């Protein structure tokens, strides 16, 4: 199947474009991580190139986001230099009916949480497969941990009822190392009855930097789906 005809890729492009279209000139934009957000970054670059968008600066959430932003001509800035982020665009691995998220499939959730939480409007771009009835039903919670604390943190997570898995690299021997130089423990919980509570409990374990449960951060979810072979975008 050629890219031009691949409905899933088309759908991700449409959702990315729908998010990029919401950015106004003069904005500081949080640039998320992942395949759907990558299309949003590309379309932002197109709008800048065409002159339709001016005076934009991006705050990247990962090395991937900063590489893409440079590639598509989006000027970058840092949190040291800006007082606010007007709009943030990012993906998610799960979205529940209350717009709570699990993020961190790309191991960038720590920086994503900092940037996405600061955004005055935070838009999540996903495809239909990421929508769940209950958080944690399909995806483990990624927990970013200081390397020296891996063993005690794993024990603490298991005490809380989590099944732990140190995330290993693909095409790389050994564990995944985050942009901050830490490791990720993917932790599967049977059910997450109270996402805000679990988020706080996990972050209170000594050695844990941040976890992938995002509560009360999301303003708008743009969902791509395929209807009768055509990609459409709906709002949640």
PDB file of C-alpha atoms in Angstrom:
ATOM      1  CA  UNK A   1       0.000   0.000   0.000  1.00  0.00           C
ATOM      2  CA  UNK A   2       1.519   3.338  -0.968  1.00  0.00           C
ATOM      3  CA  UNK A   3       1.744   6.186   1.552  1.00  0.00           C
ATOM      4  CA  UNK A   4      -0.632   8.246  -0.541  1.00  0.00           C
ATOM      5  CA  UNK A   5      -3.349   5.648   0.025  1.00  0.00           C
ATOM      6  CA  UNK A   6      -2.547   4.518   3.580  1.00  0.00           C
ATOM      7  CA  UNK A   7      -5.704   5.548   5.508  1.00  0.00           C
ATOM      8  CA  UNK A   8      -4.018   5.413   8.935  1.00  0.00           C
ATOM      9  CA  UNK A   9      -1.234   7.743   7.852  1.00  0.00           C
ATOM     10  CA  UNK A  10      -3.779  10.048   6.183  1.00  0.00           C
ATOM     11  CA  UNK A  11      -5.812  10.083   9.388  1.00  0.00           C
ATOM     12  CA  UNK A  12      -2.759  11.014  11.498  1.00  0.00           C
ATOM     13  CA  UNK A  13      -1.978  13.791   9.008  1.00  0.00           C
ATOM     14  CA  UNK A  14      -5.544  15.139   9.226  1.00  0.00           C
ATOM     15  CA  UNK A  15      -5.503  15.190  13.037  1.00  0.00           C
ATOM     16  CA  UNK A  16      -2.071  16.836  13.076  1.00  0.00           C
ATOM     17  CA  UNK A  17      -3.283  19.443  10.605  1.00  0.00           C
ATOM     18  CA  UNK A  18      -6.470  20.118  12.613  1.00  0.00           C
ATOM     19  CA  UNK A  19      -4.295  20.881  15.665  1.00  0.00           C
ATOM     20  CA  UNK A  20      -1.777  22.998  13.726  1.00  0.00           C
ATOM     21  CA  UNK A  21      -4.673  25.011  12.251  1.00  0.00           C
ATOM     22  CA  UNK A  22      -5.621  26.155  15.774  1.00  0.00           C
ATOM     23  CA  UNK A  23      -2.298  27.912  16.372  1.00  0.00           C
ATOM     24  CA  UNK A  24      -2.435  31.690  16.008  1.00  0.00           C
ATOM     25  CA  UNK A  25       0.352  34.095  15.061  1.00  0.00           C
ATOM     26  CA  UNK A  26       2.383  35.371  17.988  1.00  0.00           C
ATOM     27  CA  UNK A  27       2.034  32.116  19.936  1.00  0.00           C
ATOM     28  CA  UNK A  28       4.498  30.156  22.019  1.00  0.00           C
ATOM     29  CA  UNK A  29       3.723  26.523  21.144  1.00  0.00           C
ATOM     30  CA  UNK A  30       4.518  23.405  23.138  1.00  0.00           C
ATOM     31  CA  UNK A  31       5.721  20.815  20.611  1.00  0.00           C
ATOM     32  CA  UNK A  32       4.921  17.261  21.640  1.00  0.00           C
ATOM     33  CA  UNK A  33       6.483  13.961  20.712  1.00  0.00           C
ATOM     34  CA  UNK A  34       5.343  11.052  18.535  1.00  0.00           C
ATOM     35  CA  UNK A  35       4.084  10.219  15.070  1.00  0.00           C
ATOM     36  CA  UNK A  36       0.803  12.202  15.049  1.00  0.00           C
ATOM     37  CA  UNK A  37       2.383  15.270  16.673  1.00  0.00           C
ATOM     38  CA  UNK A  38       5.154  15.058  14.068  1.00  0.00           C
ATOM     39  CA  UNK A  39       2.529  15.844  11.398  1.00  0.00           C
ATOM     40  CA  UNK A  40       1.310  18.820  13.479  1.00  0.00           C
ATOM     41  CA  UNK A  41       4.895  20.137  13.577  1.00  0.00           C
ATOM     42  CA  UNK A  42       5.198  19.637   9.813  1.00  0.00           C
ATOM     43  CA  UNK A  43       1.946  21.551   9.145  1.00  0.00           C
ATOM     44  CA  UNK A  44       3.026  24.365  11.499  1.00  0.00           C
ATOM     45  CA  UNK A  45       6.189  24.631   9.417  1.00  0.00           C
ATOM     46  CA  UNK A  46       4.088  24.804   6.244  1.00  0.00           C
ATOM     47  CA  UNK A  47       1.961  27.630   7.695  1.00  0.00           C
ATOM     48  CA  UNK A  48       5.118  29.550   8.669  1.00  0.00           C
ATOM     49  CA  UNK A  49       6.657  29.013   5.227  1.00  0.00           C
ATOM     50  CA  UNK A  50       3.556  30.267   3.466  1.00  0.00           C
ATOM     51  CA  UNK A  51       3.570  33.406   5.642  1.00  0.00           C
ATOM     52  CA  UNK A  52       0.167  32.569   7.099  1.00  0.00           C
ATOM     53  CA  UNK A  53       1.681  32.196  10.601  1.00  0.00           C
ATOM     54  CA  UNK A  54       4.196  34.705  11.953  1.00  0.00           C
ATOM     55  CA  UNK A  55       6.104  35.260  15.171  1.00  0.00           C
ATOM     56  CA  UNK A  56       5.839  31.650  16.387  1.00  0.00           C
ATOM     57  CA  UNK A  57       8.237  30.014  18.824  1.00  0.00           C
ATOM     58  CA  UNK A  58       8.236  26.372  19.831  1.00  0.00           C
ATOM     59  CA  UNK A  59       9.148  24.752  23.157  1.00  0.00           C
ATOM     60  CA  UNK A  60      10.110  21.144  22.353  1.00  0.00           C
ATOM     61  CA  UNK A  61       9.298  18.253  24.710  1.00  0.00           C
ATOM     62  CA  UNK A  62      12.008  15.949  23.379  1.00  0.00           C
ATOM     63  CA  UNK A  63      15.066  15.626  21.204  1.00  0.00           C
ATOM     64  CA  UNK A  64      12.740  14.272  18.469  1.00  0.00           C
ATOM     65  CA  UNK A  65      10.518  17.375  18.647  1.00  0.00           C
ATOM     66  CA  UNK A  66      13.461  19.773  18.456  1.00  0.00           C
ATOM     67  CA  UNK A  67      14.965  17.950  15.446  1.00  0.00           C
ATOM     68  CA  UNK A  68      11.598  18.070  13.614  1.00  0.00           C
ATOM     69  CA  UNK A  69      11.040  21.730  14.513  1.00  0.00           C
ATOM     70  CA  UNK A  70      14.431  22.671  13.072  1.00  0.00           C
ATOM     71  CA  UNK A  71      13.737  20.583   9.982  1.00  0.00           C
ATOM     72  CA  UNK A  72      10.428  22.401   9.362  1.00  0.00           C
ATOM     73  CA  UNK A  73      11.684  25.906  10.178  1.00  0.00           C
ATOM     74  CA  UNK A  74      10.006  26.490  13.544  1.00  0.00           C
ATOM     75  CA  UNK A  75      12.179  28.761  15.760  1.00  0.00           C
ATOM     76  CA  UNK A  76      12.749  27.236  19.196  1.00  0.00           C
ATOM     77  CA  UNK A  77      12.891  28.763  22.658  1.00  0.00           C
ATOM     78  CA  UNK A  78      13.203  27.499  26.241  1.00  0.00           C
ATOM     79  CA  UNK A  79      11.156  27.770  29.424  1.00  0.00           C
ATOM     80  CA  UNK A  80      13.855  30.075  30.799  1.00  0.00           C
ATOM     81  CA  UNK A  81      12.976  32.600  28.123  1.00  0.00           C
ATOM     82  CA  UNK A  82       9.174  32.525  27.984  1.00  0.00           C
ATOM     83  CA  UNK A  83       6.616  33.377  30.634  1.00  0.00           C
ATOM     84  CA  UNK A  84       3.772  31.387  29.131  1.00  0.00           C
ATOM     85  CA  UNK A  85       2.930  28.743  26.584  1.00  0.00           C
ATOM     86  CA  UNK A  86      -0.210  29.659  24.674  1.00  0.00           C
ATOM     87  CA  UNK A  87      -0.945  26.283  23.149  1.00  0.00           C
ATOM     88  CA  UNK A  88       0.505  22.788  23.453  1.00  0.00           C
ATOM     89  CA  UNK A  89       0.008  19.912  21.012  1.00  0.00           C
ATOM     90  CA  UNK A  90       0.875  16.356  21.994  1.00  0.00           C
ATOM     91  CA  UNK A  91      -0.200  12.768  21.525  1.00  0.00           C
ATOM     92  CA  UNK A  92      -1.251  10.170  24.096  1.00  0.00           C
ATOM     93  CA  UNK A  93      -1.199   6.409  24.507  1.00  0.00           C
ATOM     94  CA  UNK A  94      -4.582   6.337  26.258  1.00  0.00           C
ATOM     95  CA  UNK A  95      -7.396   8.866  26.754  1.00  0.00           C
ATOM     96  CA  UNK A  96     -10.296   8.190  29.157  1.00  0.00           C
ATOM     97  CA  UNK A  97     -13.759   9.858  29.157  1.00  0.00           C
ATOM     98  CA  UNK A  98     -12.545  12.486  31.675  1.00  0.00           C
ATOM     99  CA  UNK A  99      -9.672  13.384  29.275  1.00  0.00           C
ATOM    100  CA  UNK A 100      -7.113  11.851  31.640  1.00  0.00           C
ATOM    101  CA  UNK A 101      -4.143  10.427  29.746  1.00  0.00           C
ATOM    102  CA  UNK A 102      -1.438   7.849  29.887  1.00  0.00           C
ATOM    103  CA  UNK A 103       1.617   9.095  28.021  1.00  0.00           C
ATOM    104  CA  UNK A 104       5.191   7.953  27.759  1.00  0.00           C
ATOM    105  CA  UNK A 105       5.218   5.331  25.007  1.00  0.00           C
ATOM    106  CA  UNK A 106       8.030   7.430  23.547  1.00  0.00           C
ATOM    107  CA  UNK A 107       9.711   7.868  26.967  1.00  0.00           C
ATOM    108  CA  UNK A 108       9.359  11.669  26.794  1.00  0.00           C
ATOM    109  CA  UNK A 109       6.572  12.035  29.369  1.00  0.00           C
ATOM    110  CA  UNK A 110       8.605  13.955  31.968  1.00  0.00           C
ATOM    111  CA  UNK A 111       9.357  16.890  29.688  1.00  0.00           C
ATOM    112  CA  UNK A 112       5.913  16.545  28.096  1.00  0.00           C
ATOM    113  CA  UNK A 113       4.244  16.928  31.489  1.00  0.00           C
ATOM    114  CA  UNK A 114       6.228  20.083  32.261  1.00  0.00           C
ATOM    115  CA  UNK A 115       5.390  21.720  28.932  1.00  0.00           C
ATOM    116  CA  UNK A 116       1.820  20.422  28.486  1.00  0.00           C
ATOM    117  CA  UNK A 117       0.823  21.457  32.023  1.00  0.00           C
ATOM    118  CA  UNK A 118       2.049  25.004  31.394  1.00  0.00           C
ATOM    119  CA  UNK A 119       0.070  25.373  28.166  1.00  0.00           C
ATOM    120  CA  UNK A 120      -2.964  27.635  28.459  1.00  0.00           C
ATOM    121  CA  UNK A 121      -4.687  25.388  25.927  1.00  0.00           C
ATOM    122  CA  UNK A 122      -3.483  21.788  25.696  1.00  0.00           C
ATOM    123  CA  UNK A 123      -4.643  19.821  22.649  1.00  0.00           C
ATOM    124  CA  UNK A 124      -4.237  16.045  22.478  1.00  0.00           C
ATOM    125  CA  UNK A 125      -4.050  14.453  19.019  1.00  0.00           C
ATOM    126  CA  UNK A 126      -4.843  10.737  18.827  1.00  0.00           C
ATOM    127  CA  UNK A 127      -6.468   8.104  16.683  1.00  0.00           C
ATOM    128  CA  UNK A 128      -9.591   6.213  17.742  1.00  0.00           C
ATOM    129  CA  UNK A 129      -7.552   3.239  19.072  1.00  0.00           C
ATOM    130  CA  UNK A 130      -6.230   5.362  21.964  1.00  0.00           C
ATOM    131  CA  UNK A 131      -9.693   6.042  23.426  1.00  0.00           C
ATOM    132  CA  UNK A 132     -10.413   3.807  26.456  1.00  0.00           C
ATOM    133  CA  UNK A 133     -13.231   3.465  28.989  1.00  0.00           C
ATOM    134  CA  UNK A 134     -10.799   3.261  31.907  1.00  0.00           C
ATOM    135  CA  UNK A 135      -7.215   4.448  32.211  1.00  0.00           C
ATOM    136  CA  UNK A 136      -4.655   1.664  32.264  1.00  0.00           C
ATOM    137  CA  UNK A 137      -6.858  -0.842  30.458  1.00  0.00           C
ATOM    138  CA  UNK A 138      -4.535  -1.262  27.481  1.00  0.00           C
ATOM    139  CA  UNK A 139      -1.316   0.554  28.354  1.00  0.00           C
ATOM    140  CA  UNK A 140       1.162   0.354  31.230  1.00  0.00           C
ATOM    141  CA  UNK A 141       2.081   3.500  33.161  1.00  0.00           C
ATOM    142  CA  UNK A 142       5.615   4.585  32.219  1.00  0.00           C
ATOM    143  CA  UNK A 143       7.617   5.606  35.297  1.00  0.00           C
ATOM    144  CA  UNK A 144      10.881   7.508  34.773  1.00  0.00           C
ATOM    145  CA  UNK A 145      13.428   6.505  37.411  1.00  0.00           C
ATOM    146  CA  UNK A 146      16.981   7.472  38.394  1.00  0.00           C
ATOM    147  CA  UNK A 147      19.217   4.526  37.394  1.00  0.00           C
ATOM    148  CA  UNK A 148      20.557   4.023  40.945  1.00  0.00           C
ATOM    149  CA  UNK A 149      17.001   3.589  42.273  1.00  0.00           C
ATOM    150  CA  UNK A 150      15.717   0.958  39.813  1.00  0.00           C
ATOM    151  CA  UNK A 151      15.607  -1.961  42.305  1.00  0.00           C
ATOM    152  CA  UNK A 152      13.857  -0.209  45.227  1.00  0.00           C
ATOM    153  CA  UNK A 153      11.429   1.591  42.904  1.00  0.00           C
ATOM    154  CA  UNK A 154      10.485  -1.707  41.211  1.00  0.00           C
ATOM    155  CA  UNK A 155       9.800  -3.226  44.624  1.00  0.00           C
ATOM    156  CA  UNK A 156       7.670  -0.224  45.627  1.00  0.00           C
ATOM    157  CA  UNK A 157       5.679  -0.397  42.358  1.00  0.00           C
ATOM    158  CA  UNK A 158       5.041  -4.111  42.846  1.00  0.00           C
ATOM    159  CA  UNK A 159       3.821  -3.442  46.400  1.00  0.00           C
ATOM    160  CA  UNK A 160       1.249  -1.098  44.865  1.00  0.00           C
ATOM    161  CA  UNK A 161       0.031  -3.969  42.686  1.00  0.00           C
ATOM    162  CA  UNK A 162       1.920  -3.047  39.520  1.00  0.00           C
ATOM    163  CA  UNK A 163       3.555  -5.540  37.169  1.00  0.00           C
ATOM    164  CA  UNK A 164       6.906  -3.982  36.313  1.00  0.00           C
ATOM    165  CA  UNK A 165       9.018  -4.185  33.215  1.00  0.00           C
ATOM    166  CA  UNK A 166      12.267  -2.268  32.692  1.00  0.00           C
ATOM    167  CA  UNK A 167      11.907  -0.850  29.178  1.00  0.00           C
ATOM    168  CA  UNK A 168      14.598  -2.231  26.875  1.00  0.00           C
ATOM    169  CA  UNK A 169      15.923  -0.614  23.713  1.00  0.00           C
ATOM    170  CA  UNK A 170      15.000  -1.644  20.195  1.00  0.00           C
ATOM    171  CA  UNK A 171      18.073  -1.989  17.972  1.00  0.00           C
ATOM    172  CA  UNK A 172      20.064  -1.176  21.112  1.00  0.00           C
ATOM    173  CA  UNK A 173      21.313  -3.580  23.749  1.00  0.00           C
ATOM    174  CA  UNK A 174      20.284  -2.635  27.260  1.00  0.00           C
ATOM    175  CA  UNK A 175      17.613  -0.334  28.644  1.00  0.00           C
ATOM    176  CA  UNK A 176      16.003   2.712  27.056  1.00  0.00           C
ATOM    177  CA  UNK A 177      17.655   5.889  28.352  1.00  0.00           C
ATOM    178  CA  UNK A 178      15.489   9.033  28.406  1.00  0.00           C
ATOM    179  CA  UNK A 179      16.573  12.490  27.239  1.00  0.00           C
ATOM    180  CA  UNK A 180      17.330  13.172  30.931  1.00  0.00           C
ATOM    181  CA  UNK A 181      19.615  10.115  31.238  1.00  0.00           C
ATOM    182  CA  UNK A 182      17.174   8.002  33.264  1.00  0.00           C
ATOM    183  CA  UNK A 183      15.394   4.663  32.776  1.00  0.00           C
ATOM    184  CA  UNK A 184      11.725   3.787  32.304  1.00  0.00           C
ATOM    185  CA  UNK A 185       9.783   1.128  34.198  1.00  0.00           C
ATOM    186  CA  UNK A 186       6.555   0.237  32.394  1.00  0.00           C
ATOM    187  CA  UNK A 187       4.079  -0.633  35.132  1.00  0.00           C
ATOM    188  CA  UNK A 188       0.797  -2.425  34.383  1.00  0.00           C
ATOM    189  CA  UNK A 189      -1.981  -1.994  36.935  1.00  0.00           C
ATOM    190  CA  UNK A 190      -5.073  -4.225  36.860  1.00  0.00           C
ATOM    191  CA  UNK A 191      -7.193  -1.095  37.140  1.00  0.00           C
ATOM    192  CA  UNK A 192      -6.597   2.541  38.019  1.00  0.00           C
ATOM    193  CA  UNK A 193      -9.618   3.507  40.104  1.00  0.00           C
ATOM    194  CA  UNK A 194      -8.294   6.960  40.983  1.00  0.00           C
ATOM    195  CA  UNK A 195      -5.819   8.392  38.442  1.00  0.00           C
ATOM    196  CA  UNK A 196      -5.010  11.626  40.385  1.00  0.00           C
ATOM    197  CA  UNK A 197      -4.239   9.629  43.524  1.00  0.00           C
ATOM    198  CA  UNK A 198      -2.050   7.079  41.732  1.00  0.00           C
ATOM    199  CA  UNK A 199      -0.167   9.855  39.914  1.00  0.00           C
ATOM    200  CA  UNK A 200       0.697  11.460  43.279  1.00  0.00           C
ATOM    201  CA  UNK A 201       1.595   8.153  44.977  1.00  0.00           C
ATOM    202  CA  UNK A 202       3.945   7.161  42.147  1.00  0.00           C
ATOM    203  CA  UNK A 203       5.702  10.531  42.145  1.00  0.00           C
ATOM    204  CA  UNK A 204       6.230  10.249  45.910  1.00  0.00           C
ATOM    205  CA  UNK A 205       8.380   7.118  45.572  1.00  0.00           C
ATOM    206  CA  UNK A 206      11.988   8.243  46.133  1.00  0.00           C
ATOM    207  CA  UNK A 207      13.949   7.956  42.890  1.00  0.00           C
ATOM    208  CA  UNK A 208      10.915   8.451  40.648  1.00  0.00           C
ATOM    209  CA  UNK A 209      11.224  11.543  38.495  1.00  0.00           C
ATOM    210  CA  UNK A 210       7.797  11.500  36.840  1.00  0.00           C
ATOM    211  CA  UNK A 211       5.113   9.095  35.635  1.00  0.00           C
ATOM    212  CA  UNK A 212       2.883   8.998  32.575  1.00  0.00           C
ATOM    213  CA  UNK A 213      -0.516   9.656  34.205  1.00  0.00           C
ATOM    214  CA  UNK A 214      -1.737  13.112  33.102  1.00  0.00           C
ATOM    215  CA  UNK A 215      -4.819  14.418  34.966  1.00  0.00           C
ATOM    216  CA  UNK A 216      -6.573  17.779  34.630  1.00  0.00           C
ATOM    217  CA  UNK A 217      -4.212  18.893  31.875  1.00  0.00           C
ATOM    218  CA  UNK A 218      -6.166  18.277  28.663  1.00  0.00           C
ATOM    219  CA  UNK A 219      -8.462  20.946  27.218  1.00  0.00           C
ATOM    220  CA  UNK A 220      -9.325  19.390  23.875  1.00  0.00           C
ATOM    221  CA  UNK A 221      -8.929  15.944  22.331  1.00  0.00           C
ATOM    222  CA  UNK A 222      -8.873  15.687  18.528  1.00  0.00           C
ATOM    223  CA  UNK A 223      -9.602  12.115  17.448  1.00  0.00           C
ATOM    224  CA  UNK A 224      -8.887  10.762  14.005  1.00  0.00           C
ATOM    225  CA  UNK A 225     -10.975   7.902  12.721  1.00  0.00           C
ATOM    226  CA  UNK A 226     -11.742   6.229   9.442  1.00  0.00           C
ATOM    227  CA  UNK A 227     -15.395   6.382   8.324  1.00  0.00           C
ATOM    228  CA  UNK A 228     -16.261   4.568   5.077  1.00  0.00           C
ATOM    229  CA  UNK A 229     -12.591   4.497   4.127  1.00  0.00           C
ATOM    230  CA  UNK A 230     -12.207   8.269   4.648  1.00  0.00           C
ATOM    231  CA  UNK A 231     -10.210   9.904   7.452  1.00  0.00           C
ATOM    232  CA  UNK A 232     -12.287  12.255   9.638  1.00  0.00           C
ATOM    233  CA  UNK A 233     -11.447  14.260  12.778  1.00  0.00           C
ATOM    234  CA  UNK A 234     -13.856  14.655  15.665  1.00  0.00           C
ATOM    235  CA  UNK A 235     -13.579  16.550  18.949  1.00  0.00           C
ATOM    236  CA  UNK A 236     -14.030  15.068  22.407  1.00  0.00           C
TER     237      UNK A 236
END
